[in-house]
């Protein structure tokens, strides 16, 4: 289960990852669909930046809003 802060809501998680792993949510501004993306490179960069600042992230989550592929295609038809 993940919390989407920008929508004050929870969604079920279908991915298998550790509790402290970086989670990136892709949120469609048109239909409200929420996807989950993973990137070891992004996680490593953010972890390194946090450590350099003397910070230990508890539950790293990134929310990215935009337009999903379904809505983008539907808009061009």
Coordinates of N, CA and C in Angstrom, one line a residue:
X1 N 0.9 -1.2 0.0 CA 0.0 0.0 0.0 C 0.9 1.2 0.0
X2 N 0.6 2.2 -0.9 CA 1.3 3.4 -0.9 C 0.4 4.6 -0.8
X3 N 0.9 5.7 -0.2 CA 0.1 6.9 -0.1 C 0.5 7.9 -1.2
X4 N -0.5 8.4 -1.9 CA -0.3 9.4 -2.9 C -0.6 10.8 -2.2
X5 N 0.4 11.5 -1.8 CA 0.3 12.7 -1.0 C -0.6 13.8 -1.8
X6 N -0.3 13.9 -3.1 CA -0.9 15.0 -3.8 C -2.4 14.7 -4.0
X7 N -2.9 13.5 -3.8 CA -4.3 13.1 -3.9 C -4.9 12.7 -2.6
X8 N -4.1 12.8 -1.5 CA -4.5 12.4 -0.2 C -5.3 11.0 -0.3
X9 N -4.6 10.1 -0.9 CA -5.2 8.8 -1.1 C -4.2 7.7 -1.0
X10 N -4.6 6.4 -0.9 CA -3.8 5.3 -0.9 C -4.1 4.4 -2.1
X11 N -3.0 3.7 -2.6 CA -3.2 2.8 -3.7 C -2.5 1.5 -3.3
X12 N -3.1 0.4 -3.8 CA -2.4 -0.9 -3.6 C -1.2 -1.0 -4.5
X13 N -0.2 -1.7 -3.9 CA 1.1 -1.9 -4.7 C 1.1 -3.3 -5.3
X14 N 1.4 -3.3 -6.5 CA 1.5 -4.6 -7.2 C 3.0 -5.0 -7.5
X15 N 3.9 -4.2 -7.0 CA 5.3 -4.4 -7.2 C 5.9 -5.0 -6.0
X16 N 7.0 -5.8 -6.1 CA 7.7 -6.3 -5.0 C 9.0 -5.5 -4.8
X17 N 9.0 -4.8 -3.8 CA 10.2 -4.0 -3.4 C 10.3 -3.8 -1.9
X18 N 11.4 -3.5 -1.4 CA 11.6 -3.3 0.0 C 10.9 -2.1 0.5
X19 N 10.6 -2.0 1.8 CA 9.9 -0.9 2.3 C 10.6 0.5 2.1
X20 N 11.9 0.5 2.1 CA 12.7 1.7 2.0 C 13.1 2.0 0.6
X21 N 12.7 1.2 -0.4 CA 13.1 1.5 -1.8 C 12.4 2.7 -2.3
X22 N 13.0 3.4 -3.2 CA 12.5 4.6 -3.9 C 11.3 4.2 -4.7
X23 N 10.2 4.9 -4.6 CA 9.0 4.7 -5.4 C 8.7 5.9 -6.2
X24 N 8.5 5.8 -7.5 CA 8.2 6.9 -8.4 C 6.8 6.7 -8.9
X25 N 5.9 7.6 -8.6 CA 4.5 7.5 -9.1 C 4.4 8.4 -10.3
X26 N 3.7 7.9 -11.3 CA 3.4 8.7 -12.5 C 1.9 8.9 -12.5
X27 N 1.5 10.1 -12.3 CA 0.1 10.4 -12.1 C -0.5 11.2 -13.3
X28 N -1.5 10.7 -14.0 CA -2.1 11.3 -15.1 C -3.0 12.5 -14.6
X29 N -2.8 13.6 -15.2 CA -3.7 14.8 -14.8 C -5.0 14.8 -15.4
X30 N -5.2 13.9 -16.5 CA -6.5 13.9 -17.1 C -7.4 12.8 -16.6
X31 N -6.9 11.6 -16.5 CA -7.8 10.4 -16.1 C -7.5 10.0 -14.7
X32 N -6.5 10.5 -14.1 CA -6.2 10.1 -12.7 C -5.4 8.8 -12.5
X33 N -5.1 8.1 -13.6 CA -4.4 6.8 -13.5 C -3.0 7.1 -12.8
X34 N -2.6 6.1 -12.0 CA -1.4 6.1 -11.3 C -0.5 4.9 -11.7
X35 N 0.7 5.2 -12.2 CA 1.6 4.1 -12.6 C 2.8 4.2 -11.6
X36 N 3.5 3.1 -11.5 CA 4.7 3.1 -10.6 C 5.9 2.7 -11.4
X37 N 6.9 3.5 -11.3 CA 8.2 3.2 -12.0 C 9.3 3.1 -11.1
X38 N 10.3 2.3 -11.4 CA 11.4 2.1 -10.6 C 12.7 2.4 -11.4
X39 N 13.7 3.0 -10.7 CA 14.9 3.3 -11.4 C 16.0 3.2 -10.3
X40 N 16.9 2.2 -10.5 CA 18.0 2.1 -9.5 C 19.0 3.3 -9.6
X41 N 19.1 3.8 -10.8 CA 20.0 5.0 -11.0 C 19.5 6.2 -10.2
X42 N 18.2 6.5 -10.3 CA 17.5 7.6 -9.6 C 17.7 7.4 -8.1
X43 N 17.4 6.2 -7.7 CA 17.5 5.9 -6.3 C 18.9 6.1 -5.7
X44 N 19.9 5.6 -6.5 CA 21.3 5.8 -6.0 C 21.6 7.3 -6.0
X45 N 21.2 8.0 -6.9 CA 21.5 9.5 -7.0 C 20.9 10.2 -5.8
X46 N 19.6 9.9 -5.5 CA 18.9 10.6 -4.4 C 19.5 10.1 -3.1
X47 N 19.8 8.8 -2.9 CA 20.4 8.4 -1.7 C 21.7 9.0 -1.4
X48 N 22.5 9.1 -2.5 CA 23.8 9.8 -2.3 C 23.7 11.3 -2.0
X49 N 22.8 12.0 -2.6 CA 22.5 13.4 -2.3 C 22.0 13.5 -0.8
X50 N 21.2 12.7 -0.4 CA 20.6 12.7 1.0 C 21.8 12.5 2.0
X51 N 22.6 11.5 1.7 CA 23.7 11.2 2.6 C 24.7 12.3 2.7
X52 N 25.0 12.9 1.6 CA 25.9 14.1 1.5 C 25.3 15.3 2.4
X53 N 24.0 15.3 2.5 CA 23.4 16.4 3.3 C 23.2 16.0 4.7
X54 N 23.7 14.8 5.1 CA 23.5 14.3 6.4 C 22.1 13.8 6.7
X55 N 21.3 13.4 5.7 CA 19.9 13.1 5.9 C 19.7 11.6 5.6
X56 N 18.8 11.0 6.3 CA 18.5 9.6 6.1 C 17.0 9.5 5.7
X57 N 16.7 9.3 4.4 CA 15.3 9.2 4.0 C 14.6 8.0 4.7
X58 N 13.4 8.2 5.1 CA 12.6 7.1 5.7 C 11.8 6.3 4.7
X59 N 11.2 7.0 3.8 CA 10.3 6.4 2.8 C 10.3 7.3 1.6
X60 N 11.3 7.1 0.7 CA 11.5 8.0 -0.4 C 10.4 7.7 -1.5
X61 N 9.6 8.8 -1.8 CA 8.6 8.7 -2.8 C 8.7 10.0 -3.7
X62 N 8.5 9.8 -5.0 CA 8.5 10.9 -5.9 C 7.2 10.8 -6.7
X63 N 6.5 11.9 -6.8 CA 5.2 12.0 -7.6 C 5.5 12.9 -8.8
X64 N 5.2 12.3 -9.9 CA 5.4 13.1 -11.2 C 4.0 13.2 -11.9
X65 N 3.5 14.4 -12.1 CA 2.3 14.5 -12.8 C 2.5 14.8 -14.3
X66 N 1.6 14.4 -15.1 CA 1.7 14.6 -16.5 C 0.5 13.9 -17.2
X67 N 0.7 13.5 -18.4 CA -0.4 12.9 -19.2 C 0.1 11.5 -19.6
X68 N -0.8 10.5 -19.3 CA -0.5 9.1 -19.6 C -0.6 8.8 -21.1
X69 N 0.0 7.7 -21.5 CA 0.0 7.4 -23.0 C -1.4 7.2 -23.5
X70 N -2.3 6.7 -22.7 CA -3.7 6.5 -23.2 C -4.4 7.8 -23.5
X71 N -4.2 8.8 -22.6 CA -4.9 10.1 -22.7 C -4.2 10.9 -23.9
X72 N -2.9 10.7 -24.0 CA -2.1 11.4 -25.0 C -2.6 10.9 -26.4
X73 N -2.8 9.6 -26.6 CA -3.2 9.1 -27.8 C -4.7 9.5 -28.1
X74 N -5.5 9.4 -27.1 CA -6.9 9.8 -27.2 C -7.1 11.2 -27.6
X75 N -6.2 12.1 -27.2 CA -6.3 13.5 -27.5 C -5.9 13.8 -28.9
X76 N -5.1 12.9 -29.6 CA -4.7 13.1 -31.0 C -5.6 12.6 -32.0
X77 N -6.6 11.8 -31.5 CA -7.5 11.2 -32.5 C -8.7 12.1 -32.8

